[in-house]
Every structure is written in C-alpha cells, then in structure tokens.
mmCIF file of C-alpha atoms in Angstrom:
data_model
loop_
_atom_site.group_PDB
_atom_site.id
_atom_site.type_symbol
_atom_site.label_atom_id
_atom_site.label_comp_id
_atom_site.label_asym_id
_atom_site.label_seq_id
_atom_site.Cartn_x
_atom_site.Cartn_y
_atom_site.Cartn_z
ATOM 1 C CA MET A 1 82.100 105.046 75.349
ATOM 2 C CA SER A 2 83.100 106.054 71.853
ATOM 3 C CA SER A 3 85.990 108.487 71.528
ATOM 4 C CA THR A 4 83.631 111.062 69.995
ATOM 5 C CA LEU A 5 81.119 110.855 72.838
ATOM 6 C CA ASN A 6 83.907 110.766 75.400
ATOM 7 C CA SER A 7 85.356 113.957 73.908
ATOM 8 C CA GLU A 8 81.960 115.672 73.849
ATOM 9 C CA VAL A 9 81.238 114.791 77.465
ATOM 10 C CA THR A 10 84.642 115.801 78.797
ATOM 11 C CA GLN A 11 84.670 119.087 76.877
ATOM 12 C CA ARG A 12 81.223 119.844 78.333
ATOM 13 C CA PHE A 13 82.491 119.080 81.834
ATOM 14 C CA GLN A 14 85.407 121.486 81.380
ATOM 15 C CA THR A 15 82.957 124.315 82.025
ATOM 16 C CA GLN A 16 79.924 122.603 83.574
ATOM 17 C CA ALA A 17 79.599 120.937 86.940
ATOM 18 C CA PRO A 18 78.990 117.170 86.641
ATOM 19 C CA GLY A 19 75.331 116.283 86.929
ATOM 20 C CA SER A 20 74.116 119.874 86.611
ATOM 21 C CA SER A 21 72.150 119.494 83.375
ATOM 22 C CA THR A 22 73.604 116.620 81.434
ATOM 23 C CA SER A 23 72.850 112.921 81.588
ATOM 24 C CA THR A 24 75.391 110.248 82.389
ATOM 25 C CA PRO A 25 76.174 107.863 79.519
ATOM 26 C CA PRO A 26 74.205 104.675 80.281
ATOM 27 C CA THR A 27 76.913 102.025 80.106
ATOM 28 C CA CYS A 28 80.435 103.357 80.030
ATOM 29 C CA THR A 29 82.414 106.266 81.329
ATOM 30 C CA SER A 30 85.925 107.426 82.092
ATOM 31 C CA VAL A 31 86.611 108.895 85.523
ATOM 32 C CA GLN A 32 89.634 110.733 84.164
ATOM 33 C CA MET A 33 90.148 112.109 80.656
ATOM 34 C CA ARG A 34 93.802 112.863 80.056
ATOM 35 C CA LEU A 35 93.373 114.792 76.787
ATOM 36 C CA HIS A 36 91.054 117.420 78.248
ATOM 37 C CA GLY A 37 92.258 117.343 81.864
ATOM 38 C CA VAL A 38 88.889 116.380 83.335
ATOM 39 C CA GLU A 39 88.481 114.086 86.339
ATOM 40 C CA PHE A 40 85.251 113.101 88.079
ATOM 41 C CA ASP A 41 85.484 112.970 91.878
ATOM 42 C CA PHE A 42 82.348 110.842 92.139
ATOM 43 C CA ILE A 43 80.980 107.546 90.860
ATOM 44 C CA PRO A 44 77.937 108.202 88.640
ATOM 45 C CA ASP A 45 74.598 106.639 89.480
ATOM 46 C CA VAL A 46 73.640 104.728 86.333
ATOM 47 C CA LYS A 47 70.336 103.522 87.798
ATOM 48 C CA GLY A 48 70.736 99.793 87.288
ATOM 49 C CA ALA A 49 72.792 99.879 84.101
ATOM 50 C CA VAL A 50 76.181 98.185 84.027
ATOM 51 C CA LEU A 51 78.907 100.722 84.750
ATOM 52 C CA VAL A 52 82.039 100.046 82.696
ATOM 53 C CA CYS A 53 84.954 102.339 83.381
ATOM 54 C CA ASP A 54 88.314 103.088 81.796
ATOM 55 C CA MET A 55 90.562 104.025 84.739
ATOM 56 C CA SER A 56 93.832 104.007 82.822
ATOM 57 C CA SER A 57 94.840 107.542 83.768
ATOM 58 C CA ASN A 58 94.100 107.522 87.491
ATOM 59 C CA PHE A 59 94.112 103.855 88.527
ATOM 60 C CA LEU A 60 95.391 103.515 92.119
ATOM 61 C CA SER A 61 95.761 107.271 92.463
ATOM 62 C CA ARG A 62 92.926 107.200 95.020
ATOM 63 C CA PRO A 63 90.736 104.607 96.781
ATOM 64 C CA VAL A 64 87.761 103.397 94.711
ATOM 65 C CA ASP A 65 84.779 101.230 95.658
ATOM 66 C CA VAL A 66 85.075 98.627 92.899
ATOM 67 C CA SER A 67 81.759 97.026 93.907
ATOM 68 C CA LYS A 68 79.935 99.884 92.189
ATOM 69 C CA PHE A 69 81.334 98.916 88.779
ATOM 70 C CA GLY A 70 80.555 96.071 86.422
ATOM 71 C CA VAL A 71 83.912 96.280 84.674
ATOM 72 C CA ILE A 72 87.023 98.333 85.345
ATOM 73 C CA PHE A 73 89.926 98.251 82.921
ATOM 74 C CA ALA A 74 93.160 100.184 83.134
ATOM 75 C CA GLY A 75 96.330 100.221 81.110
ATOM 76 C CA ALA A 76 99.236 99.890 83.520
ATOM 77 C CA GLN A 77 101.455 102.376 81.702
ATOM 78 C CA LYS A 78 100.087 105.487 83.422
ATOM 79 C CA ASN A 79 100.201 104.783 87.139
ATOM 80 C CA VAL A 80 101.137 101.187 87.889
ATOM 81 C CA GLY A 81 103.828 100.021 85.492
ATOM 82 C CA SER A 82 105.021 99.880 81.921
ATOM 83 C CA ALA A 83 103.154 99.477 78.650
ATOM 84 C CA GLY A 84 102.042 96.000 77.659
ATOM 85 C CA VAL A 85 99.647 94.921 80.395
ATOM 86 C CA THR A 86 96.077 95.887 81.262
ATOM 87 C CA VAL A 87 94.359 95.387 84.605
ATOM 88 C CA VAL A 88 90.761 94.146 84.334
ATOM 89 C CA ILE A 89 88.346 93.886 87.258
ATOM 90 C CA VAL A 90 85.084 92.301 86.123
ATOM 91 C CA ARG A 91 81.998 91.180 88.015
ATOM 92 C CA ASP A 92 81.498 87.401 87.888
ATOM 93 C CA ASP A 93 77.973 87.625 86.492
ATOM 94 C CA LEU A 94 79.231 89.578 83.478
ATOM 95 C CA LEU A 95 81.561 86.834 82.288
ATOM 96 C CA GLY A 96 80.609 84.767 79.265
ATOM 97 C CA PHE A 97 78.869 87.332 77.072
ATOM 98 C CA ALA A 98 81.587 87.990 74.508
ATOM 99 C CA LEU A 99 80.634 88.369 70.859
ATOM 100 C CA LYS A 100 81.500 85.375 68.701
ATOM 101 C CA GLU A 101 84.026 87.547 66.863
ATOM 102 C CA CYS A 102 86.001 88.123 70.077
ATOM 103 C CA PRO A 103 89.423 86.405 70.045
ATOM 104 C CA SER A 104 89.758 83.852 72.821
ATOM 105 C CA ILE A 105 92.706 85.639 74.424
ATOM 106 C CA LEU A 106 90.498 88.727 74.870
ATOM 107 C CA GLU A 107 87.562 86.782 76.320
ATOM 108 C CA TYR A 108 87.341 87.611 80.011
ATOM 109 C CA LYS A 109 85.683 84.293 80.932
ATOM 110 C CA VAL A 110 88.474 82.352 79.228
ATOM 111 C CA GLN A 111 91.168 84.405 80.954
ATOM 112 C CA ALA A 112 89.427 84.170 84.335
ATOM 113 C CA GLY A 113 89.113 80.402 83.958
ATOM 114 C CA ASN A 114 92.823 80.088 83.222
ATOM 115 C CA ASN A 115 94.177 82.330 85.976
ATOM 116 C CA SER A 116 95.021 84.970 83.320
ATOM 117 C CA LEU A 117 97.501 82.506 81.782
ATOM 118 C CA TYR A 118 95.514 81.337 78.746
ATOM 119 C CA ASN A 119 98.219 82.764 76.502
ATOM 120 C CA THR A 120 101.845 83.650 77.208
ATOM 121 C CA PRO A 121 101.570 86.744 79.417
ATOM 122 C CA PRO A 122 103.758 89.865 79.107
ATOM 123 C CA CYS A 123 106.071 88.656 81.862
ATOM 124 C CA PHE A 124 108.327 91.682 82.160
ATOM 125 C CA SER A 125 105.423 94.153 82.196
ATOM 126 C CA ILE A 126 103.717 92.104 84.908
ATOM 127 C CA TYR A 127 106.963 91.947 86.894
ATOM 128 C CA VAL A 128 107.368 95.730 86.693
ATOM 129 C CA MET A 129 103.752 96.242 87.713
ATOM 130 C CA GLY A 130 104.287 93.965 90.702
ATOM 131 C CA MET A 131 107.206 96.116 91.813
ATOM 132 C CA VAL A 132 105.139 99.287 91.442
ATOM 133 C CA LEU A 133 102.243 97.776 93.395
ATOM 134 C CA GLU A 134 104.654 96.861 96.181
ATOM 135 C CA TRP A 135 105.996 100.426 96.144
ATOM 136 C CA ILE A 136 102.487 101.874 96.379
ATOM 137 C CA LYS A 137 101.641 99.520 99.252
ATOM 138 C CA ASN A 138 104.838 100.357 101.135
ATOM 139 C CA ASN A 139 104.181 104.078 100.732
ATOM 140 C CA GLY A 140 100.701 104.131 102.190
ATOM 141 C CA GLY A 141 98.535 102.669 99.458
ATOM 142 C CA ALA A 142 95.964 104.412 97.286
ATOM 143 C CA ALA A 143 95.010 106.836 100.070
ATOM 144 C CA ALA A 144 98.584 108.124 100.263
ATOM 145 C CA MET A 145 98.749 108.406 96.470
ATOM 146 C CA GLU A 146 95.584 110.520 96.567
ATOM 147 C CA LYS A 147 97.097 112.894 99.110
ATOM 148 C CA LEU A 148 100.318 113.229 97.118
ATOM 149 C CA SER A 149 98.489 113.771 93.841
ATOM 150 C CA SER A 150 96.429 116.557 95.390
ATOM 151 C CA ILE A 151 99.562 118.278 96.678
ATOM 152 C CA LYS A 152 101.344 117.959 93.334
ATOM 153 C CA SER A 153 98.466 119.150 91.188
ATOM 154 C CA GLN A 154 97.678 122.067 93.487
ATOM 155 C CA MET A 155 101.244 123.346 93.103
ATOM 156 C CA ILE A 156 100.751 123.711 89.348
ATOM 157 C CA TYR A 157 97.161 124.946 89.447
ATOM 158 C CA GLU A 158 98.127 127.714 91.891
ATOM 159 C CA ILE A 159 100.698 129.038 89.436
ATOM 160 C CA ILE A 160 98.194 128.896 86.580
ATOM 161 C CA ASP A 161 95.424 130.605 88.556
ATOM 162 C CA ASN A 162 97.723 133.354 89.862
ATOM 163 C CA SER A 163 99.356 134.112 86.499
ATOM 164 C CA GLN A 164 96.767 136.705 85.402
ATOM 165 C CA ARG A 165 95.849 134.418 82.491
ATOM 166 C CA PHE A 166 99.380 134.111 81.168
ATOM 167 C CA TYR A 167 98.781 130.418 81.798
ATOM 168 C CA VAL A 168 95.199 129.388 81.016
ATOM 169 C CA CYS A 169 93.616 126.090 82.057
ATOM 170 C CA PRO A 170 90.289 125.489 80.239
ATOM 171 C CA VAL A 171 88.833 123.284 82.977
ATOM 172 C CA GLU A 172 86.621 124.584 85.766
ATOM 173 C CA ARG A 173 88.159 124.020 89.195
ATOM 174 C CA GLN A 174 85.626 121.440 90.381
ATOM 175 C CA ASN A 175 86.322 119.256 87.330
ATOM 176 C CA ARG A 176 90.103 119.490 87.188
ATOM 177 C CA SER A 177 92.273 116.408 86.934
ATOM 178 C CA ARG A 178 94.992 115.638 89.443
ATOM 179 C CA MET A 179 96.800 113.503 86.869
ATOM 180 C CA ASN A 180 96.825 115.607 83.694
ATOM 181 C CA ILE A 181 96.932 119.397 83.687
ATOM 182 C CA PRO A 182 96.378 120.995 80.268
ATOM 183 C CA PHE A 183 97.059 124.683 79.777
ATOM 184 C CA ARG A 184 97.805 127.277 77.136
ATOM 185 C CA ILE A 185 100.388 130.040 77.336
ATOM 186 C CA GLY A 186 99.799 133.696 76.467
ATOM 187 C CA ASN A 187 96.031 133.475 76.060
ATOM 188 C CA ALA A 188 93.166 130.981 76.042
ATOM 189 C CA LYS A 189 93.966 129.805 72.505
ATOM 190 C CA GLY A 190 97.724 129.752 73.068
ATOM 191 C CA ASP A 191 100.597 131.741 71.635
ATOM 192 C CA GLU A 192 102.442 129.204 69.469
ATOM 193 C CA ALA A 193 105.771 131.028 69.704
ATOM 194 C CA LEU A 194 105.601 131.220 73.502
ATOM 195 C CA GLU A 195 104.536 127.598 73.816
ATOM 196 C CA LYS A 196 107.376 126.435 71.581
ATOM 197 C CA ARG A 197 109.830 128.492 73.625
ATOM 198 C CA PHE A 198 108.426 126.965 76.811
ATOM 199 C CA LEU A 199 108.762 123.407 75.504
ATOM 200 C CA ASP A 200 112.261 123.970 74.123
ATOM 201 C CA LYS A 201 113.495 125.439 77.400
ATOM 202 C CA ALA A 202 111.859 122.621 79.354
ATOM 203 C CA VAL A 203 113.798 120.054 77.310
ATOM 204 C CA GLU A 204 117.021 121.906 78.131
ATOM 205 C CA LEU A 205 116.120 121.403 81.794
ATOM 206 C CA ASN A 206 115.460 117.673 81.215
ATOM 207 C CA MET A 207 111.681 118.043 81.411
ATOM 208 C CA ILE A 208 110.195 116.181 78.468
ATOM 209 C CA SER A 209 106.758 115.145 77.135
ATOM 210 C CA LEU A 210 105.077 118.383 78.190
ATOM 211 C CA LYS A 211 103.560 118.962 74.765
ATOM 212 C CA GLY A 212 99.782 118.607 74.708
ATOM 213 C CA HIS A 213 98.072 115.858 72.750
ATOM 214 C CA ARG A 214 98.061 116.491 69.004
ATOM 215 C CA SER A 215 94.266 116.763 68.966
ATOM 216 C CA VAL A 216 94.270 119.454 71.655
ATOM 217 C CA GLY A 217 97.608 121.257 71.454
ATOM 218 C CA GLY A 218 99.142 123.469 74.090
ATOM 219 C CA ILE A 219 100.910 122.103 77.154
ATOM 220 C CA ARG A 220 100.023 119.125 79.335
ATOM 221 C CA ALA A 221 101.736 118.277 82.609
ATOM 222 C CA SER A 222 101.165 114.644 83.590
ATOM 223 C CA LEU A 223 101.577 114.030 87.318
ATOM 224 C CA TYR A 224 101.232 110.279 87.630
ATOM 225 C CA ASN A 225 102.155 108.355 90.789
ATOM 226 C CA ALA A 226 105.808 107.983 89.786
ATOM 227 C CA VAL A 227 106.256 111.754 89.466
ATOM 228 C CA THR A 228 107.744 113.002 92.731
ATOM 229 C CA ILE A 229 107.016 116.212 94.597
ATOM 230 C CA GLU A 230 110.585 117.249 93.800
ATOM 231 C CA ASP A 231 109.855 116.789 90.094
ATOM 232 C CA VAL A 232 106.773 118.987 90.367
ATOM 233 C CA GLU A 233 108.669 121.613 92.357
ATOM 234 C CA LYS A 234 111.160 121.793 89.500
ATOM 235 C CA LEU A 235 108.380 122.286 86.964
ATOM 236 C CA ALA A 236 106.690 124.872 89.180
ATOM 237 C CA ALA A 237 109.915 126.855 89.546
ATOM 238 C CA PHE A 238 110.407 126.795 85.774
ATOM 239 C CA MET A 239 106.840 127.984 85.169
ATOM 240 C CA LYS A 240 107.295 130.874 87.610
ATOM 241 C CA ASN A 241 110.562 131.883 85.973
ATOM 242 C CA PHE A 242 109.092 131.679 82.475
ATOM 243 C CA LEU A 243 106.147 133.789 83.609
ATOM 244 C CA GLU A 244 108.408 136.486 85.050
ATOM 245 C CA MET A 245 110.477 136.609 81.866
ATOM 246 C CA HIS A 246 107.608 136.815 79.377
ATOM 247 C CA GLN A 247 104.570 138.343 81.034
ATOM 248 C CA LEU A 248 103.886 141.873 79.812
#
C-alpha cells in the first residue's frame, strides 16, 4: 500500500469502525499503523486477492494465522530485535515473480533457494533477534505477549480517557493500537507549550522518544514487547502527576 493510501485508510479508521462503509485495499494492508495509532484486530477478507501485510509494528505481539496471508514482512526493530534485519514469510506459489529491475539480493525466490544466505547476512542483527525470539518463547510466546500488551496499553488509555480531555487520543476505542498510543495534551489539536513541558520533564525522568512522528506531532507512547509493565507504570504515574499539576 502506498504511504498516501495507508495514511488515508488509517486516518479514516481512527473514527470509523473497520468494515463499516469502506472497502479493504485489494492487495496490501498494515495491521498496525504506528503513526496514527490504529491497529486492526481482524484479518481482512480480500476475496481471493493476495493479502500482503506489513507487520513491522506488532509482529509477535499476538498470535496470527499466517496461512491467510500471501506475504508477511516485518522489520525486526520494533518487537523482535534490532535494526538491520527483516522477517519475510512468503507463500511458495508467490516466489519467482520479481520484476526484472529487482536486485537479486531482494528477490525472495533467490533468498529462499539459498537458505537466506545469498549475500552476507546482518549477523549481529540476526543474533540479537534469535535472543529475543528465545525470550518470547520462554515467556509464553505470542499469546503471552498479547496479554501483556493489552495490560500495558490499557494502563495508558485509562488515564487518557479519564483525564476530561486533558489528554486526547484521536482513535476510536475499537481501533486503538496496543503498540503505539498517540495523544495530544491540552486539547484535541495540542497545546505546544504543554507538550514541550511534558517531553522535557519526561527526559529528566529518563523517558525518551515520546515525541510524536514529525508528520503527526503530539505525543506517542510506544509499548513494544521489550517495554515492561514497570516501565509503563512509571509513564502512567508521570502522566497522572502532570495532569494534576496542569489541569485547570
């Protein structure tokens, strides 16, 4: 899906239930859009089309029936490792259709035929991912990650929803992401002074990277698998304190 279409679809789903009056893109979708804080809790029925999905933001944060997809790709850097490696799950019958312009190292059939070792792999990134996969397995697998992510995200959403719109999340509850929680402070469009104060104070408390994406603005709390409940409790306590200090 193009970035423009992806943005249009996710912004629509911020305030509209999936499937209510909009059509699913025919070939490609993203089950989780980190910029806009939208996550689909279902696999769309594409009626015979090939479903290609970018799962970078919520890969292994919940169980998924991979047989319903033609291609799944996911950057490891969100939930399963460090930057530099991408997981690709592709149906066998879809191999071998690359455009002639496609470099050989990016050709799935070539990589599959060479055990993903056609070129020198990013060894350290793969090693780190292996350690993370072992950690996920030892801690209950994807099902356990789903339970933890629901607990963590609910802690933050409860504060937002009970703040009398001091914190404002633009996403309807049924479409909210467990991984990325965007919100504004002061009002729906955000009070820049309050948001800067929030971010500055967060840094003092060793909470970094809470600034929203440059194309969206505001605040974004990312609660990937590696973020612990204790980490989220710290953020929640800070948000409550900031609310008490600044709410009129």
